[in-house]
PDB file of C-alpha atoms in Angstrom:
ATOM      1  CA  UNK A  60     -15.456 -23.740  -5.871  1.00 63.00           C
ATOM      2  CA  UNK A  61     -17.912 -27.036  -5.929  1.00 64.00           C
ATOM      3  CA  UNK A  62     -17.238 -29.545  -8.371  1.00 63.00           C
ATOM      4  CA  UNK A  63     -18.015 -33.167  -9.004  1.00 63.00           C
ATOM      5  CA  UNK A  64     -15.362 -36.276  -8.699  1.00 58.00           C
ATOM      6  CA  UNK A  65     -15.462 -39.906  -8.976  1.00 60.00           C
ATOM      7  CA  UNK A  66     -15.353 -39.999  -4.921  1.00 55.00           C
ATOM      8  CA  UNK A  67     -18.252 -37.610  -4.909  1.00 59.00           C
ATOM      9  CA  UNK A  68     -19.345 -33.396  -4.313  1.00 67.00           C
ATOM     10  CA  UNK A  69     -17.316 -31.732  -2.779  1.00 67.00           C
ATOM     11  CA  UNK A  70     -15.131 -27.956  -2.682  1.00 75.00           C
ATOM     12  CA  UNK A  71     -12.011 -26.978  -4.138  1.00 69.00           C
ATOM     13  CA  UNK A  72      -9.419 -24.850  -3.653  1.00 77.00           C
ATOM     14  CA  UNK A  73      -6.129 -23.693  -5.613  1.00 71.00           C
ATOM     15  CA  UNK A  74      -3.794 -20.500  -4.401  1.00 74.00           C
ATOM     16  CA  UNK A  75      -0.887 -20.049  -6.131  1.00 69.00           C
ATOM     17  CA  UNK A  76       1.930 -17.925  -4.431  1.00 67.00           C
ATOM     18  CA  UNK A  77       5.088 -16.156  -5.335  1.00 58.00           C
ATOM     19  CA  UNK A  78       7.575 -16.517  -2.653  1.00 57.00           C
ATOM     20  CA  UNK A  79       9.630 -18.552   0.046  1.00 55.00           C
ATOM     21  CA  UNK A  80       7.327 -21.606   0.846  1.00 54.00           C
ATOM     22  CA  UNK A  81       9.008 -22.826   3.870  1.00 53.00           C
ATOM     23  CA  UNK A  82       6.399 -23.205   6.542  1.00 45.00           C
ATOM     24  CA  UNK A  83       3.710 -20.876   4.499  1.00 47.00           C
ATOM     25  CA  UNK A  84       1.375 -23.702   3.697  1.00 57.00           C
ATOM     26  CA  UNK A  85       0.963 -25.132   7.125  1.00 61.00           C
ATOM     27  CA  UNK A  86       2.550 -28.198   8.819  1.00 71.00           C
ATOM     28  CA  UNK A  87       3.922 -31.272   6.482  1.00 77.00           C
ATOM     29  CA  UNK A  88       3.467 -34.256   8.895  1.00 80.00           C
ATOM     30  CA  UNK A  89       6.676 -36.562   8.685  1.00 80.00           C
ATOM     31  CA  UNK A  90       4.020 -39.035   6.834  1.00 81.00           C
ATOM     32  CA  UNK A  91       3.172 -37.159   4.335  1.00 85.00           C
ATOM     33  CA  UNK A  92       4.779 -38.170   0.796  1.00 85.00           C
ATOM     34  CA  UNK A  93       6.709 -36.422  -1.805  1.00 88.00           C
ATOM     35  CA  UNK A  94       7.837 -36.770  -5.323  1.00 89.00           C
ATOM     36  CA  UNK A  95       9.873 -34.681  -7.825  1.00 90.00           C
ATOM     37  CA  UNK A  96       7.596 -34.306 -11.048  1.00 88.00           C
ATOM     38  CA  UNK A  97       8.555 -32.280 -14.378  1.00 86.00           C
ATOM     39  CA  UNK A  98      11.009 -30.349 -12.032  1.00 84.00           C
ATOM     40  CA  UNK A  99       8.457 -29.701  -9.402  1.00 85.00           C
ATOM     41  CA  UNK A 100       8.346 -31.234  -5.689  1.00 87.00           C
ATOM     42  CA  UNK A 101       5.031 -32.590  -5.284  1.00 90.00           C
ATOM     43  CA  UNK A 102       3.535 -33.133  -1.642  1.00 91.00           C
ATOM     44  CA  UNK A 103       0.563 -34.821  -0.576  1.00 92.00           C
ATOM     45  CA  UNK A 104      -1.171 -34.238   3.054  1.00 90.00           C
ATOM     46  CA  UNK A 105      -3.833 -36.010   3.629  1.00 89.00           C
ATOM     47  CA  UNK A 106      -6.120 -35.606   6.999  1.00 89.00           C
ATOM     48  CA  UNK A 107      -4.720 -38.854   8.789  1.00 86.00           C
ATOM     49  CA  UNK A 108      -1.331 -37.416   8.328  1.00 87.00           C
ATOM     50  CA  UNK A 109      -1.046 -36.022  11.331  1.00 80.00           C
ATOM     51  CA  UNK A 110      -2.881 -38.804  13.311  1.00 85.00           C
ATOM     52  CA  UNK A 111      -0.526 -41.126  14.921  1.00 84.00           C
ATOM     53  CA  UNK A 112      -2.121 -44.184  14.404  1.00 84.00           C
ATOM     54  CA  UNK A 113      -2.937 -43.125  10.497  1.00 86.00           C
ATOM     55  CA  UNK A 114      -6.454 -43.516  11.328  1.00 87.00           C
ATOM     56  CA  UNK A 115      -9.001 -42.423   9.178  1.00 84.00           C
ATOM     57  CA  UNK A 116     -11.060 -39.289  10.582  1.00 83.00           C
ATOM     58  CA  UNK A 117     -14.894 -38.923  10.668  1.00 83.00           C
ATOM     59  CA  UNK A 118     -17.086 -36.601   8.885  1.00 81.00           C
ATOM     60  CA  UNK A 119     -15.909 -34.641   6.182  1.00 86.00           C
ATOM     61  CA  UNK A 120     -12.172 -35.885   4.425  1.00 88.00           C
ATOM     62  CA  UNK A 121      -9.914 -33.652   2.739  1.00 88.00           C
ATOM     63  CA  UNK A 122      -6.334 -33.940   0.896  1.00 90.00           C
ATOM     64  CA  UNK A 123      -3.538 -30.978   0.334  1.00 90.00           C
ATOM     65  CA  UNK A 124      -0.900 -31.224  -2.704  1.00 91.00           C
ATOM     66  CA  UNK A 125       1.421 -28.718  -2.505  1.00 89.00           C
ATOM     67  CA  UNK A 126       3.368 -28.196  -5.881  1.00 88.00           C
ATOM     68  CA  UNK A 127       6.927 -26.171  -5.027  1.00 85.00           C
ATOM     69  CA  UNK A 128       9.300 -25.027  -8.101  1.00 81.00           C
ATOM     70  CA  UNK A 129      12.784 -24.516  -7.612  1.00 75.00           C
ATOM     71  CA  UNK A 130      12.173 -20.975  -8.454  1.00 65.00           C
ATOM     72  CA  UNK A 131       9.980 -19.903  -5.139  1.00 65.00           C
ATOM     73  CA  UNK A 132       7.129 -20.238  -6.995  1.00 73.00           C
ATOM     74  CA  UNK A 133       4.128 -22.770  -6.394  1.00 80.00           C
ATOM     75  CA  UNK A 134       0.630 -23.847  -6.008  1.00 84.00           C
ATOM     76  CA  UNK A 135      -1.475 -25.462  -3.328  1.00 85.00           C
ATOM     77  CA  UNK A 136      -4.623 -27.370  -4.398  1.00 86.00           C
ATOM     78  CA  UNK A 137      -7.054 -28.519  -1.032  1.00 87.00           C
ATOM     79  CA  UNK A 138      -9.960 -30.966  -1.757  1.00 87.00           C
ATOM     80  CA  UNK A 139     -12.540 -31.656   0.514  1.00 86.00           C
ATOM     81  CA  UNK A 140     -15.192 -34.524   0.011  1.00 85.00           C
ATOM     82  CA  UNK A 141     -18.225 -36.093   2.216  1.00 82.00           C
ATOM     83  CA  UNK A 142     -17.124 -39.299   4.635  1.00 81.00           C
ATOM     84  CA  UNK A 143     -16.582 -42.667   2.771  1.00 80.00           C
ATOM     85  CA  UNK A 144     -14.296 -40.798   0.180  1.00 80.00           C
ATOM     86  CA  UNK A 145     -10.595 -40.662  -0.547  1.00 86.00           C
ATOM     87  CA  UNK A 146     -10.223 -36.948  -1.733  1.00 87.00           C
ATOM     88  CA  UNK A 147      -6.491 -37.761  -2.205  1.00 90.00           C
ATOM     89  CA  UNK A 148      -6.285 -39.318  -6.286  1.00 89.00           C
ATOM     90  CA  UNK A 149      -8.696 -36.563  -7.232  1.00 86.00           C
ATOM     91  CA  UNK A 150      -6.412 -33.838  -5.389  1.00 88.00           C
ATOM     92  CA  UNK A 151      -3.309 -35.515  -7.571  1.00 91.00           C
ATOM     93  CA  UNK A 152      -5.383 -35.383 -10.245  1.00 89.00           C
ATOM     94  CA  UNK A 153      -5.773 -31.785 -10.205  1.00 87.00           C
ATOM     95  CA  UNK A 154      -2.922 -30.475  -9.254  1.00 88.00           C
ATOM     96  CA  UNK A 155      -1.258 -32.505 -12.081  1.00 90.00           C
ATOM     97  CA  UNK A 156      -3.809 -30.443 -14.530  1.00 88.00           C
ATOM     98  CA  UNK A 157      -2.819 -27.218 -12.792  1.00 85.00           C
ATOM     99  CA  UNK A 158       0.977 -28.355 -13.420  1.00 87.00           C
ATOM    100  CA  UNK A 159       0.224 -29.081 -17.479  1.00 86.00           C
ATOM    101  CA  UNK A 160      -1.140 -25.641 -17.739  1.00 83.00           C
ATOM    102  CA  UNK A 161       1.241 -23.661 -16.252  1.00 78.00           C
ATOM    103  CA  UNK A 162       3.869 -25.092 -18.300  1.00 77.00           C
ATOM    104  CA  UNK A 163       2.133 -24.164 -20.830  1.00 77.00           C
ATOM    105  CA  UNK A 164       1.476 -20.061 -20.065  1.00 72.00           C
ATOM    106  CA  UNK A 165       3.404 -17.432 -21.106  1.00 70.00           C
ATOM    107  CA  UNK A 166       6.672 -16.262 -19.720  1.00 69.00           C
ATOM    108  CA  UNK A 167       5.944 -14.071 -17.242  1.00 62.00           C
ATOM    109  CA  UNK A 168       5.764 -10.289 -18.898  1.00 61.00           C
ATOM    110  CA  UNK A 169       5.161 -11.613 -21.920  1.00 68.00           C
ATOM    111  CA  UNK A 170       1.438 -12.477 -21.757  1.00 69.00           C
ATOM    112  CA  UNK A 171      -0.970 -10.170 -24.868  1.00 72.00           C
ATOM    113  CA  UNK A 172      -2.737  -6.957 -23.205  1.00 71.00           C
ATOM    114  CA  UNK A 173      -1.152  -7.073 -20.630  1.00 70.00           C
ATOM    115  CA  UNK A 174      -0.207  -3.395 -18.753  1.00 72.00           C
ATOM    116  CA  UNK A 175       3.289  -3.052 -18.768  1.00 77.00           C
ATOM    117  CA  UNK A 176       4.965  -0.843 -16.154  1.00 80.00           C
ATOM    118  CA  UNK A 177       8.483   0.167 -15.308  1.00 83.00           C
ATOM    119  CA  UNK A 178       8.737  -2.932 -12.981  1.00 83.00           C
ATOM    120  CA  UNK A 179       7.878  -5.494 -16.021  1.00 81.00           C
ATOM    121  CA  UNK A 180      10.383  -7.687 -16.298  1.00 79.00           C
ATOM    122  CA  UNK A 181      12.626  -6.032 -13.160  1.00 83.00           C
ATOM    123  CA  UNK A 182      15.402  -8.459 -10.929  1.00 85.00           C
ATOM    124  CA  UNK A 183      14.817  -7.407  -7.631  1.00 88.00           C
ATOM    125  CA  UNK A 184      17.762  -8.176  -6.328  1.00 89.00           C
ATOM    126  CA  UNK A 185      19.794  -5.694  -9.298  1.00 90.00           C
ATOM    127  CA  UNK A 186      20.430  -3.186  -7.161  1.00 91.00           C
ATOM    128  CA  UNK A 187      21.302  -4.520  -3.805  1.00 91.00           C
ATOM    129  CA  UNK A 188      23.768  -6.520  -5.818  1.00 92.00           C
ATOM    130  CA  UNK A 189      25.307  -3.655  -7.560  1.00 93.00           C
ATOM    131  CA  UNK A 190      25.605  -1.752  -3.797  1.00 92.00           C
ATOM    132  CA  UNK A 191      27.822  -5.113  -2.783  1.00 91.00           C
ATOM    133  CA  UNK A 192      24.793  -6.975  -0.984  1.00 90.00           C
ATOM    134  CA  UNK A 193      24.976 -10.540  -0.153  1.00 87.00           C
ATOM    135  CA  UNK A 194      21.888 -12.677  -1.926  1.00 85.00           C
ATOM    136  CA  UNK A 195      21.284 -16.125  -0.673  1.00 80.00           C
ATOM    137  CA  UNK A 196      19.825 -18.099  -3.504  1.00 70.00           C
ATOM    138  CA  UNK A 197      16.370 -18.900  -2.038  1.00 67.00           C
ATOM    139  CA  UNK A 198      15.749 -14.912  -0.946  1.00 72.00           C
ATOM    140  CA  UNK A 199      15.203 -13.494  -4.463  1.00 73.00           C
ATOM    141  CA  UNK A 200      11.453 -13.644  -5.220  1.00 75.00           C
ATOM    142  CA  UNK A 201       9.098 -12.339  -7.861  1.00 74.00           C
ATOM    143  CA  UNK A 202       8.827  -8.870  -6.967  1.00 83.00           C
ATOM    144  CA  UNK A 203      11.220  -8.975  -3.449  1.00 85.00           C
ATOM    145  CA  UNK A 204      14.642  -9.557  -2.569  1.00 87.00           C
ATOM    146  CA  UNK A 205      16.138 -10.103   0.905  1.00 87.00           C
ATOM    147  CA  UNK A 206      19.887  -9.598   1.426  1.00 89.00           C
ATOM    148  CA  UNK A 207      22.646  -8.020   3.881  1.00 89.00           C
ATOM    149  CA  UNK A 208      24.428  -5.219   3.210  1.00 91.00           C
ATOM    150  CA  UNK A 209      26.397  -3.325   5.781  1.00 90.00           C
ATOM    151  CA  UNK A 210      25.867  -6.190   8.053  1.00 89.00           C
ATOM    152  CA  UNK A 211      22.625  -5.737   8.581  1.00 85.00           C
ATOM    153  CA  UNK A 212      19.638  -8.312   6.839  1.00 87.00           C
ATOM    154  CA  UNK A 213      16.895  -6.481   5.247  1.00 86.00           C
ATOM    155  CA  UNK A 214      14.916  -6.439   2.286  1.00 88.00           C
ATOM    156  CA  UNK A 215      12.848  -4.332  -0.668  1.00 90.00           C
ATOM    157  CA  UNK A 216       9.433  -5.180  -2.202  1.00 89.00           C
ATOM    158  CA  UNK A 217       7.999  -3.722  -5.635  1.00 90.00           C
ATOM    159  CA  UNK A 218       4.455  -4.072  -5.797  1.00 88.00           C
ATOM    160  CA  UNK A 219       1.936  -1.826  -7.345  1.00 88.00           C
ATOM    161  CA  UNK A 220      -0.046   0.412  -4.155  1.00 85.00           C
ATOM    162  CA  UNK A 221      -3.071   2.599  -4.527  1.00 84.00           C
ATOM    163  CA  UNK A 222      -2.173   6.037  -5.910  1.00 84.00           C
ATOM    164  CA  UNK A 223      -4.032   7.735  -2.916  1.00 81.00           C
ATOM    165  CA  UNK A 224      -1.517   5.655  -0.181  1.00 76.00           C
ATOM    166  CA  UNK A 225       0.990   8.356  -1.110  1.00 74.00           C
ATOM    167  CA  UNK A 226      -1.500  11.365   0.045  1.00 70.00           C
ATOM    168  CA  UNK A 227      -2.032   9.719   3.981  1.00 59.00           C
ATOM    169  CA  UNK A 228       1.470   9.923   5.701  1.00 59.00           C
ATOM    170  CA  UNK A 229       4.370  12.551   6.232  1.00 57.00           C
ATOM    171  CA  UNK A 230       6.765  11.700   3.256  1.00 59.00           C
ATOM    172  CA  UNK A 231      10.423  13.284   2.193  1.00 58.00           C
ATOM    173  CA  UNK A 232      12.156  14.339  -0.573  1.00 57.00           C
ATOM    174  CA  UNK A 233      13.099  11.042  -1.409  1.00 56.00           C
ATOM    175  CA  UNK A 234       9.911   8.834  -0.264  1.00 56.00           C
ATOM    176  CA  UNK A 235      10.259   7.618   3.563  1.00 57.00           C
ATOM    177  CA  UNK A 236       6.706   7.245   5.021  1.00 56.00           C
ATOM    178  CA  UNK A 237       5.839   6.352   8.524  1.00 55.00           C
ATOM    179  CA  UNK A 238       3.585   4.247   8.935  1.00 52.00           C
ATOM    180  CA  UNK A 239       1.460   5.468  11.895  1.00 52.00           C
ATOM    181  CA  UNK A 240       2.183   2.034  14.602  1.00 56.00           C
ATOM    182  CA  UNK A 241       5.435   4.085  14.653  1.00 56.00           C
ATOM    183  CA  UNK A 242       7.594   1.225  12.187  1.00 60.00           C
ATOM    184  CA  UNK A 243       9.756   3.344   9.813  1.00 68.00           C
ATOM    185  CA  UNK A 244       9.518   2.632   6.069  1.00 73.00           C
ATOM    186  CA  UNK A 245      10.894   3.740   2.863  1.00 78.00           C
ATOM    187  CA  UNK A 246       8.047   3.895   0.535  1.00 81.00           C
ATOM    188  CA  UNK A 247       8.612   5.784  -3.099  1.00 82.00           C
ATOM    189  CA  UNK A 248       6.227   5.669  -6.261  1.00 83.00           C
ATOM    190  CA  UNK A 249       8.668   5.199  -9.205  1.00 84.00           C
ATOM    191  CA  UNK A 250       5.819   5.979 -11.851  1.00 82.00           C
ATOM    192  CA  UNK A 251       2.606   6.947 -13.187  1.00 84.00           C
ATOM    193  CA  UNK A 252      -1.019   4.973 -12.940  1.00 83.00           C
ATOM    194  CA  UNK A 253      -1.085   2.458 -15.356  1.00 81.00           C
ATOM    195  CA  UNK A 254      -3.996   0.268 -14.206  1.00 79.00           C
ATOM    196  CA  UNK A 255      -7.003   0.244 -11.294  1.00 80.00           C
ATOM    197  CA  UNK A 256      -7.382  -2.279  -8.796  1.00 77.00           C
ATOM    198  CA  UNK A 257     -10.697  -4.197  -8.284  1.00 76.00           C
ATOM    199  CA  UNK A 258     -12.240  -1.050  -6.596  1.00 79.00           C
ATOM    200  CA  UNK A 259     -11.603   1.121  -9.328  1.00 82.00           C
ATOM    201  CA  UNK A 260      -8.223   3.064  -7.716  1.00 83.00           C
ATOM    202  CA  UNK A 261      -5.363   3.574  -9.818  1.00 86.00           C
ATOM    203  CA  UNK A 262      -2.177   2.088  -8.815  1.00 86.00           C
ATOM    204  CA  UNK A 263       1.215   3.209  -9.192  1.00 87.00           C
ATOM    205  CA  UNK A 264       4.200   0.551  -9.139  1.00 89.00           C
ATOM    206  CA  UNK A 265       6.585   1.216  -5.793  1.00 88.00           C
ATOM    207  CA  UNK A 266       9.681   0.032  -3.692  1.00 89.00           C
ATOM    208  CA  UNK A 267       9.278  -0.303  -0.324  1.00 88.00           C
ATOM    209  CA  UNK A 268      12.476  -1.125   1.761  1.00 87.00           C
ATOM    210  CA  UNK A 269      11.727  -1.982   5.814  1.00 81.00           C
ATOM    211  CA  UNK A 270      13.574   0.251   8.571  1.00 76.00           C
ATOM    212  CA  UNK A 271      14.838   3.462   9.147  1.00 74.00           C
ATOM    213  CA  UNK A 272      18.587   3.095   9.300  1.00 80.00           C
ATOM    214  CA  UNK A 273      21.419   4.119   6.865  1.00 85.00           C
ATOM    215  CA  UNK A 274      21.297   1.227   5.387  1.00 88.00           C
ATOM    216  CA  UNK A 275      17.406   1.384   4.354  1.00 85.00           C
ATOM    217  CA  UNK A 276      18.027   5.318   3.109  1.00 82.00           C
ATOM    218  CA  UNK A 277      21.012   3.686   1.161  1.00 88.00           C
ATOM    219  CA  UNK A 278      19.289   0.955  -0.423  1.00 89.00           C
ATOM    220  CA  UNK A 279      16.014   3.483  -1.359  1.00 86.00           C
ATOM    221  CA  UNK A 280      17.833   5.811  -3.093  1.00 85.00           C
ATOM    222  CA  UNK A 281      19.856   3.767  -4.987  1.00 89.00           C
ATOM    223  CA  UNK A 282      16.609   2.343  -6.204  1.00 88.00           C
ATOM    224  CA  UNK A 283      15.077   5.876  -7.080  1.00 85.00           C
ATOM    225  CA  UNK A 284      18.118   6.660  -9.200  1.00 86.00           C
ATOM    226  CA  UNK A 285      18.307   3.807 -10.608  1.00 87.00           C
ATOM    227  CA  UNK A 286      14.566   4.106 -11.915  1.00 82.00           C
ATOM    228  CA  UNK A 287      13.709   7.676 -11.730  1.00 75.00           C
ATOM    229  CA  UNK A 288      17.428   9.206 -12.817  1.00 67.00           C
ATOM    230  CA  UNK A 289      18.049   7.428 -16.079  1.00 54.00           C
TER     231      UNK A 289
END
């Protein structure tokens, strides 16, 4: 979006991700700064970051603040402005605004109208743990979990697909689809429509769990009885 600052026009930009930030948002120069805010760590790149004699660049300036929560959950705000601006304070400034209303949201699940599903409110990592997998504390996510079990590392996703993606591959009994690069997956719809995506299809919440092994077949039906046999 466009908007208007102190320091001039300029474009705006705010993504907010669920998920292990390590690396996702691009480089962090050594320069850049950070501080812990209401719980939060809160890093500034700016565009001379990454120059080694801090030198300020020509033509257009811009500014990154990434916002991290313990939780693997975060924000990113990117402000560009014209030359002979600083697009850093009014970066701060915003992503300190996006900070004061998300504290102030509803817990997640919670918020009026919204379409529940069977995967409101699910842990992702219930299962797994219950089949005696091993969690690290920064590979639980939203709607993922990552974990070994049986010695081997792998990892389920619940996420809500297009109805019609269960109609366009060979599937079993108990869900496996292939997708058609030849990468095995275990793919099984665990309810009805509830909602339509932005092209009008419905969607269906799903697990997915990567592989073809015993240890993916394990893991998927596990989570089919546990949602499906209750």
């Amino acid at each position: 979006m466009t908007l208007t600052t102190a320091e001039g026009p300029g474009s705006f930009d705010l993504m907010v991700v669920a998920g292990i930030f390590d690396g996702a948002w691009g480089i962090v120069p050594d320069t850049s700064k950070s501080a812990t805010i209401d719980g939060a760590t809160v890093t500034t790149i700016e565009d001379r970051d990454g120059r080694t004699d801090r030198s300020i660049p020509e033509g257009e300036r811009w500014c990154r603040v990434d916002v991290k929560y313990p939780a693997s959950v975060g924000y990113t705000v990117s402000l560009r402005l014209p030359a002979g601006g600083d697009p850093c304070p009014a970066a701060e400034r915003l992503a300190r605004a996006a900070m004061a209303r998300w504290a102030g949201q509803p817990q997640h699940g919670t918020t009026p109208g919204l379409p529940l599903s069977i995967l409101t409110g699910v842990d992702p990592c219930v299962v797994p743990v219950a089949l005696g997998a091993s969690v690290a504390a920064n590979e639980q996510q939203l709607g993922a979990c990552s974990f070994r079990l049986d010695g081997v590392h792998t990892g389920i996703l619940f996420d809500y697909y297009p109805a019609a993606s269960f109609d366009d591959g060979p599937l079993d009994e108990r869900g496996r689809y292939v997708l058609p690069e030849g990468y095995a997956l275990m793919k099984g719809q665990l309810g009805p429509s509830f909602t339509v995506d932005e092209e009008g299809r419905p969607l269906v919440p799903a697990v997915a769990v990567g592989g073809d092994t015993p240890t993916a077949h394990r893991v998927m039906n596990a989570v089919l009885d546990h949602f499906l046999d209750d």
